[in-house]
Coordinates of C-alpha atoms and ligand atoms in Angstrom, one line a residue:
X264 CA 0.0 0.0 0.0
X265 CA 1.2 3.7 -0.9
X266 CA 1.8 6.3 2.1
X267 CA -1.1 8.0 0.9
X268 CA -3.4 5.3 0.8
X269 CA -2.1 4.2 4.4
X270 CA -2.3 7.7 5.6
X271 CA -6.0 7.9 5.0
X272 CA -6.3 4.4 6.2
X273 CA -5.2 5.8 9.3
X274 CA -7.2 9.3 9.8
X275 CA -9.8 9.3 7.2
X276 CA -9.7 10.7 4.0
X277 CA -10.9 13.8 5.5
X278 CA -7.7 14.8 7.4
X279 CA -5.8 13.6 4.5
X280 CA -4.9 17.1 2.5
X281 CA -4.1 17.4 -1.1
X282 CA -4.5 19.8 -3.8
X283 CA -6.2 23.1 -2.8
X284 CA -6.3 22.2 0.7
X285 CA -2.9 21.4 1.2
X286 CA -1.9 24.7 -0.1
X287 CA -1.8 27.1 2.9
X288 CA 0.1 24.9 4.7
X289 CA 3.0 25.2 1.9
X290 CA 4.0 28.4 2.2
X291 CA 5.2 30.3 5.0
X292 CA 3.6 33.5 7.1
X293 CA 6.4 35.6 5.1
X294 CA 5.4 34.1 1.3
X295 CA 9.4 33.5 1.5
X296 CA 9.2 29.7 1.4
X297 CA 6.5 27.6 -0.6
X298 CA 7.4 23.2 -0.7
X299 CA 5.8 20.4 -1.6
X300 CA 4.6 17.5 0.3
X301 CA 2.8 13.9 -0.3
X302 CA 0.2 15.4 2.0
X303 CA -1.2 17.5 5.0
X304 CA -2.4 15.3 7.3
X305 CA -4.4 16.1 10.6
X306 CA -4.2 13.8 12.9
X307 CA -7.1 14.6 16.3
X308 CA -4.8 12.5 19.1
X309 CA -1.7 11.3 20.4
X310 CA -2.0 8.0 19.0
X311 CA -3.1 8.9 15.9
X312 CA 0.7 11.2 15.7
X313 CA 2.5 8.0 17.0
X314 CA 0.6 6.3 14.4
X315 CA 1.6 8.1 11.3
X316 CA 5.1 8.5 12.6
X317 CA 5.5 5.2 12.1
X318 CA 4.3 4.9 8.8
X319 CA 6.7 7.6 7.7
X320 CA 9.1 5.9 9.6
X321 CA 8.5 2.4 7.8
X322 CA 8.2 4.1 4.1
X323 CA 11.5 6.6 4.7
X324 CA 9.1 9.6 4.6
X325 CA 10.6 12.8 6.1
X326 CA 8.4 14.9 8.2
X327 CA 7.3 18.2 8.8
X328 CA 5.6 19.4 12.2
X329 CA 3.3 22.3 11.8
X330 CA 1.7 24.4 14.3
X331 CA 0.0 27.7 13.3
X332 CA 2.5 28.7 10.6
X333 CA 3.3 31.9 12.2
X334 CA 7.3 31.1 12.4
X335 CA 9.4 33.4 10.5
X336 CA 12.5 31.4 9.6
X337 CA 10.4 28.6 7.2
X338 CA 10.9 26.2 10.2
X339 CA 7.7 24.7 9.1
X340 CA 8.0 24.8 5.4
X341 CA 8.7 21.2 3.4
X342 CA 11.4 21.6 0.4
X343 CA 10.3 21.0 -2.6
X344 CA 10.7 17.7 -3.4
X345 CA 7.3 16.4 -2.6
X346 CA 8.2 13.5 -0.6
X347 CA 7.3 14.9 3.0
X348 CA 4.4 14.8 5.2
X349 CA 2.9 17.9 6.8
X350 CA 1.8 16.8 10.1
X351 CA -0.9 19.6 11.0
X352 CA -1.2 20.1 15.4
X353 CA -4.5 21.5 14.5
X354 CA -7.2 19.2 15.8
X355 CA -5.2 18.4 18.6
X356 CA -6.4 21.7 20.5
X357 CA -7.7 19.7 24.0
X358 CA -7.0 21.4 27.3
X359 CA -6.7 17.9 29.3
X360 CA -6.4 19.8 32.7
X361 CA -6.6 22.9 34.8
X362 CA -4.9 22.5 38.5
X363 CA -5.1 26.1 39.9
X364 CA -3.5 24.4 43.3
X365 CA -0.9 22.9 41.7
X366 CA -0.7 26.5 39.0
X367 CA -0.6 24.5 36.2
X368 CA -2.2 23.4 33.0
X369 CA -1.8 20.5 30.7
X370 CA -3.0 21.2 27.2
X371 CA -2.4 19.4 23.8
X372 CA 0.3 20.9 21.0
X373 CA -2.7 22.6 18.3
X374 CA -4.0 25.1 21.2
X375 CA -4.0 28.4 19.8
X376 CA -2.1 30.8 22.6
X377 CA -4.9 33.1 22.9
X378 CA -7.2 30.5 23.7
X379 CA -5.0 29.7 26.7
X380 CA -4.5 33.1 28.3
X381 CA -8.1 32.5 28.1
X382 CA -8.3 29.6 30.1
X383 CA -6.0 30.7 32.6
X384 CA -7.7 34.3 33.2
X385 CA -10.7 32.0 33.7
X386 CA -9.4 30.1 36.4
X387 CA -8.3 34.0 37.6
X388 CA -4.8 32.9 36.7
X389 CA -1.9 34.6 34.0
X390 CA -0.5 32.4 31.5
X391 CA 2.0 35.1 30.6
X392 CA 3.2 33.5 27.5
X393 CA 2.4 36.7 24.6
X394 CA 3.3 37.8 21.1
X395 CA 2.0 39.1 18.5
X396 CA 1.0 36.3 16.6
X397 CA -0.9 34.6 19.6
X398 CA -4.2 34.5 17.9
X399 CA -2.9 32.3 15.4
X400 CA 0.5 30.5 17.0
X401 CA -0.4 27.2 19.2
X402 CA 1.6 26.3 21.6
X403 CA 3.6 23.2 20.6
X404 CA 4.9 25.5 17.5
X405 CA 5.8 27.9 20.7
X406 CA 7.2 25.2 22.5
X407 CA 9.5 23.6 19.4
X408 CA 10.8 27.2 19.0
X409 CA 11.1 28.0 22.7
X410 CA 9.0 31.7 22.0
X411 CA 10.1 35.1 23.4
X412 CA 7.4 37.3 23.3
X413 CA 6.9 40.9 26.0
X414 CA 6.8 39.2 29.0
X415 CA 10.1 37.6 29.1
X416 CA 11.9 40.2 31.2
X417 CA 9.3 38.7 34.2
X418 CA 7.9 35.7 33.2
X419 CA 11.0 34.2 31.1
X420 CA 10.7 31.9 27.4
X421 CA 8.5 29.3 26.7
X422 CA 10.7 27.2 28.2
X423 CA 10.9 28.8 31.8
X424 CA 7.4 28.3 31.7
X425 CA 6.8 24.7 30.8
X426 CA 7.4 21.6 33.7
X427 CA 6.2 18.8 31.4
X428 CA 6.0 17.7 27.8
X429 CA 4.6 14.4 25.9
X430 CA 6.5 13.8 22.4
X431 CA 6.0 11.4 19.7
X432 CA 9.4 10.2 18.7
X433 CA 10.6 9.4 15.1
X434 CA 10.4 5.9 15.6
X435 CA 6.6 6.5 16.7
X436 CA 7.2 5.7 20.6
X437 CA 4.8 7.9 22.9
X438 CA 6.9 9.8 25.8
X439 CA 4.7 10.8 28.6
X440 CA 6.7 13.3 30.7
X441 CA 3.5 15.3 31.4
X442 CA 5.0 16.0 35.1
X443 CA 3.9 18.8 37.1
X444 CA 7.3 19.1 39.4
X445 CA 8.9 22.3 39.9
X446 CA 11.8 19.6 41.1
X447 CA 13.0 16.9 39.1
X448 CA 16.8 15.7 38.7
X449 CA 16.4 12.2 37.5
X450 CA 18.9 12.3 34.5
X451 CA 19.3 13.9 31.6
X452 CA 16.6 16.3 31.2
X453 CA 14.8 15.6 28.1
X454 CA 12.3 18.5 28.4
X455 CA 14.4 21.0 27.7
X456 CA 16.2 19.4 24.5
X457 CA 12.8 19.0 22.8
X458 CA 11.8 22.4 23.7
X459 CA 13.5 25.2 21.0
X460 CA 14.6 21.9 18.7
X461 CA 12.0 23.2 16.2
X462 CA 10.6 19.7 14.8
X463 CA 14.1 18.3 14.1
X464 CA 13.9 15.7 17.1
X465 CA 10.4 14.4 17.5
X466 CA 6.4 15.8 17.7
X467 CA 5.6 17.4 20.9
X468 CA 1.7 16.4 21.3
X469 CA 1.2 18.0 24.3
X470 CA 2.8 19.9 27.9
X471 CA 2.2 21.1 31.3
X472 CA 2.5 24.8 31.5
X473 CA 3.0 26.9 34.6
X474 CA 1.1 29.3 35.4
X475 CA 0.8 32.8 37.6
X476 CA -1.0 34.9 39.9
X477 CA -3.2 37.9 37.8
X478 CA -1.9 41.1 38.7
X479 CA -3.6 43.3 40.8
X480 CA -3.1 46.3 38.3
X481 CA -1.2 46.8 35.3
X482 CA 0.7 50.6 34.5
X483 CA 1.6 51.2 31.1
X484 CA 3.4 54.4 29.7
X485 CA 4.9 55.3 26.1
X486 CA 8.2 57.5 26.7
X487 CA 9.9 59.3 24.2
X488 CA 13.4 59.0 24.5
X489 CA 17.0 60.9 23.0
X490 CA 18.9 57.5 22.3
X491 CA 19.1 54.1 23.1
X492 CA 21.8 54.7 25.9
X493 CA 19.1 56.7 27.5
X494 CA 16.8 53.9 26.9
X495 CA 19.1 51.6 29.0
X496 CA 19.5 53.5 31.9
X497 CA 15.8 54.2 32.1
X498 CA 15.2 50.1 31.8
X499 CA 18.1 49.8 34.5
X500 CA 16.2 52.1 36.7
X501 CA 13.2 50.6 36.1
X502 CA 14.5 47.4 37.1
X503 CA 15.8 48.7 40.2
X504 CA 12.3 50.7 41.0
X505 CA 10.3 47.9 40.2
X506 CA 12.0 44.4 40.9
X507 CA 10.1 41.5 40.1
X508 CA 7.0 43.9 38.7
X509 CA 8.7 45.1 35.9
X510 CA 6.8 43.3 33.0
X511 CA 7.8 45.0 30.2
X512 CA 10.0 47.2 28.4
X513 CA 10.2 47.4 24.8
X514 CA 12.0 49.9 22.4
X515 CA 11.0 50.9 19.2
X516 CA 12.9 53.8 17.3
X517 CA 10.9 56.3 15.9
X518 CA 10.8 55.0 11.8
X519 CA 9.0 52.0 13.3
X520 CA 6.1 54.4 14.9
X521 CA 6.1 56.7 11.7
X522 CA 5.1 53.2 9.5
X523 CA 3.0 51.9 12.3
X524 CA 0.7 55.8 12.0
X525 CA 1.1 56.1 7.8
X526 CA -0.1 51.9 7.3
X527 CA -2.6 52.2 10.1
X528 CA -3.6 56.1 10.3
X529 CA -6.3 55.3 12.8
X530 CA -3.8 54.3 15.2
X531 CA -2.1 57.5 17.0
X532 CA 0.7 58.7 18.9
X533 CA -0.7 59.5 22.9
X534 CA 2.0 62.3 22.5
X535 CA 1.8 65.8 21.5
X536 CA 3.7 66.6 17.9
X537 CA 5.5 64.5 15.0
X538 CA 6.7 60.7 15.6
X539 CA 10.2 62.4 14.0
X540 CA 10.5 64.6 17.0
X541 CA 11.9 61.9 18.9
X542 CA 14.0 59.2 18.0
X543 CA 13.3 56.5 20.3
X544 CA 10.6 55.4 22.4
X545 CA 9.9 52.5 24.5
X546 CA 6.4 51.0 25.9
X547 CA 7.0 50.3 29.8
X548 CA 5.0 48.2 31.8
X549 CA 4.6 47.5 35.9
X550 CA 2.7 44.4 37.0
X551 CA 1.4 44.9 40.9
X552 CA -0.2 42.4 42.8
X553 CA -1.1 44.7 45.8
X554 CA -3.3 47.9 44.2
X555 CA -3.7 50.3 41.6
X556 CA -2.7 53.0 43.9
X557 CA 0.7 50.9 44.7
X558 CA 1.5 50.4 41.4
X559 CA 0.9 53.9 40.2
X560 CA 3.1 55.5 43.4
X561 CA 6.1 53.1 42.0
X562 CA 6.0 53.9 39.0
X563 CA 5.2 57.6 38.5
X564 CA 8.6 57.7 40.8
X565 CA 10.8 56.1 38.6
X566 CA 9.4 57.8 35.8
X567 CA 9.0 61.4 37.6
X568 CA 13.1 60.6 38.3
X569 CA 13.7 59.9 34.9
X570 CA 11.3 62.9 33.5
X571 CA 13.5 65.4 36.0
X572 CA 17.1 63.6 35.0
X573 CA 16.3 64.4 31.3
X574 CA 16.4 61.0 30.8
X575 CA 12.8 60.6 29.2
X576 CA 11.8 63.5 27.1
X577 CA 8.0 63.3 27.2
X578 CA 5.1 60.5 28.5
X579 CA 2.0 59.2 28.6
X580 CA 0.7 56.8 31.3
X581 CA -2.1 54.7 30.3
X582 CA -5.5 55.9 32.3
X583 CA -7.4 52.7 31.5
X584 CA -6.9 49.4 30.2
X585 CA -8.2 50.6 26.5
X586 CA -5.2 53.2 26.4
X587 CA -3.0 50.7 27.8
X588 CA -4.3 48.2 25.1
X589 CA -3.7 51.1 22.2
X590 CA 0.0 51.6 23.3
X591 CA 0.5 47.9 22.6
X592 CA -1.5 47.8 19.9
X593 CA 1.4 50.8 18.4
X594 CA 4.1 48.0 19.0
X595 CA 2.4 45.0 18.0
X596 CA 1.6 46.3 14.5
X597 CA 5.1 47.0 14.0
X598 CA 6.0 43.9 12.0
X599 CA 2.6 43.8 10.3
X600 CA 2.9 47.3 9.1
X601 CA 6.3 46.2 7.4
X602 CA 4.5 43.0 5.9
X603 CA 2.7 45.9 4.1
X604 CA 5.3 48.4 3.7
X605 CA 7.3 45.4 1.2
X606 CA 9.9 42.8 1.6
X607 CA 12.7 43.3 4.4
X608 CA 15.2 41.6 5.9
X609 CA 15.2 40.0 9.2
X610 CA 17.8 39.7 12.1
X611 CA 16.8 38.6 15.3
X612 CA 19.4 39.1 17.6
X613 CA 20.1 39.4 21.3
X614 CA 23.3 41.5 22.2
X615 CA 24.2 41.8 26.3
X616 CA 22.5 44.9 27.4
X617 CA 24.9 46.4 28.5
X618 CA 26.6 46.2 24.7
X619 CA 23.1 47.2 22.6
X620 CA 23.4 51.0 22.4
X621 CA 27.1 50.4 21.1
X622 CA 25.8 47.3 18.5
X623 CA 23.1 49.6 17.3
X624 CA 25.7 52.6 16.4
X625 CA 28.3 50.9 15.0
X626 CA 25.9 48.6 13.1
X627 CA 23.8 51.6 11.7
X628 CA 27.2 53.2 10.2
X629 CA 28.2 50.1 8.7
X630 CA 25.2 49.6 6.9
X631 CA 24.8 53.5 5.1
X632 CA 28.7 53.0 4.3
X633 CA 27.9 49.6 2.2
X634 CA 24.2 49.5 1.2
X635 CA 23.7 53.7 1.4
X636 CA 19.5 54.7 2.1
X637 CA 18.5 51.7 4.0
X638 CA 16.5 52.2 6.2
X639 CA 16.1 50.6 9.8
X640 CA 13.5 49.5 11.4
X641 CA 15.0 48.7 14.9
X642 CA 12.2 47.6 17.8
X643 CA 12.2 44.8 20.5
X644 CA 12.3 43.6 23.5
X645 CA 15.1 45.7 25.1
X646 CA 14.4 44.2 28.3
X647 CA 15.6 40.8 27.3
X648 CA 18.3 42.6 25.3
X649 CA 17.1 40.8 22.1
X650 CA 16.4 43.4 18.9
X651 CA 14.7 43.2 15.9
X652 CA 16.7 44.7 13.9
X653 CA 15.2 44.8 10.3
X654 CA 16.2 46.7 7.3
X655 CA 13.6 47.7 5.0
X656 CA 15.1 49.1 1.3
X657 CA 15.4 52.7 0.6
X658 CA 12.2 54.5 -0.1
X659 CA 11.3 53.4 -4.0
X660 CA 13.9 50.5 -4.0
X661 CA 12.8 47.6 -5.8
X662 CA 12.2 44.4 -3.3
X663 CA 14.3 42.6 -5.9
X664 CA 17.1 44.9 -5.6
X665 CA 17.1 44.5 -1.4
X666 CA 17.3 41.1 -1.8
X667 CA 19.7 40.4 -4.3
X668 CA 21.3 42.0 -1.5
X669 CA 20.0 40.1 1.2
X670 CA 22.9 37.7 1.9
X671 CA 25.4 40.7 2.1
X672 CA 23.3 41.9 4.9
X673 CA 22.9 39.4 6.9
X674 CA 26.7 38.8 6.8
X675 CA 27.1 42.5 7.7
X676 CA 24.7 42.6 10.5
X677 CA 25.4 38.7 11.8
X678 CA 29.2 39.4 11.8
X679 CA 28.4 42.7 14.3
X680 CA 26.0 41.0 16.0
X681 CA 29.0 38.3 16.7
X682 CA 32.1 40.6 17.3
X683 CA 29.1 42.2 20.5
X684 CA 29.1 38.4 21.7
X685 CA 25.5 38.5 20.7
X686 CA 23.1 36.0 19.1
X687 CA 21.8 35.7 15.4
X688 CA 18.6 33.7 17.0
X689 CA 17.1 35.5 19.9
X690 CA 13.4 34.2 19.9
X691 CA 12.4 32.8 16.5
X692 CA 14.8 30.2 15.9
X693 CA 17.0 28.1 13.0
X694 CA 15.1 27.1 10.7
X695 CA 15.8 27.1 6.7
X696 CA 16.7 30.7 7.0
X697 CA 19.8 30.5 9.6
X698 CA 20.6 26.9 9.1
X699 CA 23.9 27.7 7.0
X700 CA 24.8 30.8 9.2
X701 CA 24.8 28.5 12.3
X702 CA 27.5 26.9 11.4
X703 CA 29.7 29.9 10.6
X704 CA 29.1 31.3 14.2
X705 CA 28.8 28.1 16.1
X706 CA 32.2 26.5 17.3
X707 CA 32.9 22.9 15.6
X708 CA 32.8 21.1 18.5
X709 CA 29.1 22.8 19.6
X710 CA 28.0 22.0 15.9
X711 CA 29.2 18.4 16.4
X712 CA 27.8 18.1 19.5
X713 CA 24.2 18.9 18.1
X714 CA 24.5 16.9 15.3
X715 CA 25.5 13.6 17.6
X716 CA 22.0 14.7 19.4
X717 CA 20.2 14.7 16.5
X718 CA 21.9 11.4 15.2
X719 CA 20.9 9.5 18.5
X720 CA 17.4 10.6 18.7
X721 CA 16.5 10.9 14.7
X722 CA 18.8 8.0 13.3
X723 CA 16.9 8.1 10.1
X724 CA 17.4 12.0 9.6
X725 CA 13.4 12.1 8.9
X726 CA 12.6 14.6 11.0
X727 CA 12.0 18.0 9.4
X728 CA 15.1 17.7 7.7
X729 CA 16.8 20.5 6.5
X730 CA 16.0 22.8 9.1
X731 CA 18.0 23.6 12.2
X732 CA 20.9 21.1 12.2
X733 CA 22.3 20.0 9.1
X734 CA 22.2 16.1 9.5
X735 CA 24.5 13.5 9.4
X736 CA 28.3 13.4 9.9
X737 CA 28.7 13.4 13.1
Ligands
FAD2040 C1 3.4 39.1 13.6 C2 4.3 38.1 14.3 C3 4.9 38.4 15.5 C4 5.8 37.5 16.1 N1 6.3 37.8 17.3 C5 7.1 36.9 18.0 C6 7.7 37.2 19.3 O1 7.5 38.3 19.8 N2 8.4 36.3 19.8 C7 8.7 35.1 19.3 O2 9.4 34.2 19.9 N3 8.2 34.8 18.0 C8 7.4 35.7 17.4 N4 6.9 35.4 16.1 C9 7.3 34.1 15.5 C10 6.2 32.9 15.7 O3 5.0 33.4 16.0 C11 6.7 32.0 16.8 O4 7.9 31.4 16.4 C12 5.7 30.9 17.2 O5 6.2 30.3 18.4 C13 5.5 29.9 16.2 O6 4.3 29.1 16.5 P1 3.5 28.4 15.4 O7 2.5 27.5 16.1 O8 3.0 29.3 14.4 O9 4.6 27.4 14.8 P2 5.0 27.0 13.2 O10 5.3 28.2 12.5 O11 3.8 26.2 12.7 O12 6.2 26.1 13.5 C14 7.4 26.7 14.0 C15 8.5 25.6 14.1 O13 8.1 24.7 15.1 C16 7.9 23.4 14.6 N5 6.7 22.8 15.2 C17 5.5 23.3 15.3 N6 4.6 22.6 16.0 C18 5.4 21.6 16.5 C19 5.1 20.5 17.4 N7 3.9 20.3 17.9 N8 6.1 19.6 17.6 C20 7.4 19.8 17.1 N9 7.7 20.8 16.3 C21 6.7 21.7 16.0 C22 7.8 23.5 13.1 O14 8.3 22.4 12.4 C23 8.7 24.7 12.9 O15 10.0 24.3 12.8 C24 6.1 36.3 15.5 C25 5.5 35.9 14.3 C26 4.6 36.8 13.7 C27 4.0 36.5 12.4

């Protein structure tokens, strides 16, 4: 019998997807990768995973794990050679359990993350997982990439925030290590190597996810800032002022609010004058679990400080959730608003904190020497030290022209981003995109060591091949 025919055997011909169907799961959130594949299947339970695992297993049929297709490194993307299976989380969207004494929840891999801040507010808990994709990502596709998102600075990744997972292996083998344990040091810990390996080591079907106390009451501000030094020390303070309430603190330079107001013009600046007037500004966030009036006495005197030191050239504190909800909305849209502004290129770095102002500076110079009228589009979570740092082509450049480019950039930027000790994969992971550029900034014996992972755990190299880890030779 033929794959196909033993794939429907196995789910139905209805969670079998060719054609048509199968399209949207080809091609990636960006429209920068489209593959091929023998089919999109859906399987609706564990079993069912385990079960077509081992039919791709028994034919020599690679396999790709998708989640909500949101990744931005073509992680999820199958080459074009047809001979892969898509293996959609979709249907798998069960929340198995809720444990508010334990604070946890155990929920299966296709559970959109929305959905579970959902669940979690309604058990008046935080599940403080949040990006802006979370209407669409699901959770094991934030699990294999170990997500970032704006609560990191508090809450850490993905990965701080997960105790258990339950993975399907190559071979088909179920792993039930759904434990609730904040304590656990029985061997090697298996958790964390699945978590971030982006589908190149085995299915994760399911996981137990901490979670948190709701805050009390939230304050927001927008500041407008001189420079990103200034932007530091204000975050430094913040921390300081704050401690463990300081939830967020994100920096976006003032090109990324002018695109945000000329895409969306219904979304506005709470500050008097021109976005230009300022070159910098960052969206900081306090998370108080006593009371409102607490949380606005802390922070109107780290900000008042900051306001007096010159520090922070203008604010505007959030009076209600709505306003606090339009500041983030300001920096959410950034990446959507340069979907629509054209192509760009990418970096997602991470650069120690204390080296970012420097990074951005030199890196900015470098980049008008060689490719002159770029422009950047530099936001992110400043907090975690971890920048987008994306370059959008001059104004009336042809997205051809910035791409045929593309690879010089990347070198430019990845090689700066290397020299400040930094990373070239903050939050969103390897995939296809990085794959070859991991090995240039890797050591040999870290690449090596990775591959001899992969090796033990994927002896077939069937797993989303490709992506990540180049197989083989170890
Ligand atoms: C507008 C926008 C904003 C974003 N903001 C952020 C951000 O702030 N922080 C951040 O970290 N990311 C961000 N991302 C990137 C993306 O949303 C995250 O990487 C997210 O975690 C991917 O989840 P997904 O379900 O869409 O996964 P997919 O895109 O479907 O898959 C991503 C990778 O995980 C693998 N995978 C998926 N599900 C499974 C599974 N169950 N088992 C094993 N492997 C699996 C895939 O093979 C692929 O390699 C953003 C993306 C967009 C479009």
């Amino acid at each position: 019998m033929t794959l196909f025919h033993a794939l429907q055997q196995t789910l139905g011909n209805q969670h079998v997807l060719t054609d048509a169907d199968a399209a949207p799961y080809l091609t990636d959130w960006r429209g920068r990768y489209t593959g091929n594949a023998v089919a999109v299947v859906r399987p609706g339970n564990t079993e069912e995973v385990a079960a077509v695992m081992r039919l791709c297993a028994e034919h020599g049929a690679p396999v790709v794990p998708q989640g909500g297709n949101t990744g931005l490194v073509g992680g999820a993307t199958p080459d074009a050679s047809g001979k892969a299976v898509v293996i959609s989380l979709a249907r798998m969207n069960r929340v198995r359990q809720v444990d508010t004494d334990n604070d946890t929840m155990t929920v299966e891999a296709g559970c959109v993350l929305q959905t579970l801040q959902g669940v979690a507010r309604d058990a008046n808990r935080l599940f403080p997982l949040s990006l802006a994709a979370e209407g669409s990502c699901m959770i094991g596709g934030n699990l294999a990439t170990n997500a970032g998102g704006t609560q990191v600075l508090r809450y850490g990744n993905t990965r701080e925030l997960t105790l258990g997972l339950e993975v399907v292996t190559p071979q088909g083998e179920i792993w039930n290590g759904l434990r609730g344990l904040r304590k656990d040091n029985t061997g090697y810990d298996l958790r964390d190597l699945y978590i971030g390996s982006e589908g190149t080591l085995g299915i994760i079907t399911a996981a137990t996810l901490r979670l948190y106390p709701l805050p009390v009451a939230r304050c927001t501000a927008l500041l407008a800032l001189k420079s990103v030094p200034d932007a530091v020390t204000v975050l430094s303070r913040a921390r300081a002022g704050f401690g463990a309430s300081l939830t967020g603190f994100e920096l976006m330079s003032s090109a990324c609010l002018e695109l945000v107001t000329r895409i969306y013009p219904q979304q506005r600046l709470p500050l008097e004058g021109p976005v230009e007037q300022h070159a910098w500004y960052a969206l900081l966030e306090l998370s108080d679990n006593e009371s409102e009036a607490h949380a606005r006495e802390r922070f109107e005197a780290v900000l008042g400080a900051a306001l007096e030191d010159d520090l922070v050239q203008d604010a505007a504190i959030a009076e209600n959730l709505s306003q606090s909800h339009a500041m983030w909305h300001l920096r959410e849209s950034i990446p959507l608003a340069q979907a629509e502004e054209g192509k760009n290129i990418k970096h997602d770095v991470s650069i120690p904190i204390s080296r970012i102002a420097d990074f951005v500076a030199t890196t900015d110079a470098a980049l008008q020497v060689h490719f002159p009228g770029v422009r950047n589009i530099t936001f992110g979570h400043l907090g975690d030290g971890n920048l987008h740092y994306n370059v959008q082509g001059s104004r009336g450049e042809a997205e051809a022209q910035l791409l045929a480019r593309q690879d010089d950039i990347y070198l430019l930027v990845h090689d700066s981003v290397h020299a400040f000790e930094g990373s070239i994969s903050a939050e969103h992971g390897v995939g296809q995109l990085k794959r070859d550029e991991l090995l240039r900034y890797k050591s040999d014996v870290e690449v090596r060591l990775m591959q001899r992972v992969k090796q033990a755990l994927d002896p077939q190299g069937l797993m989303n091949p490709g992506k990540t880890v180049q197989d083989g030779s170890a």
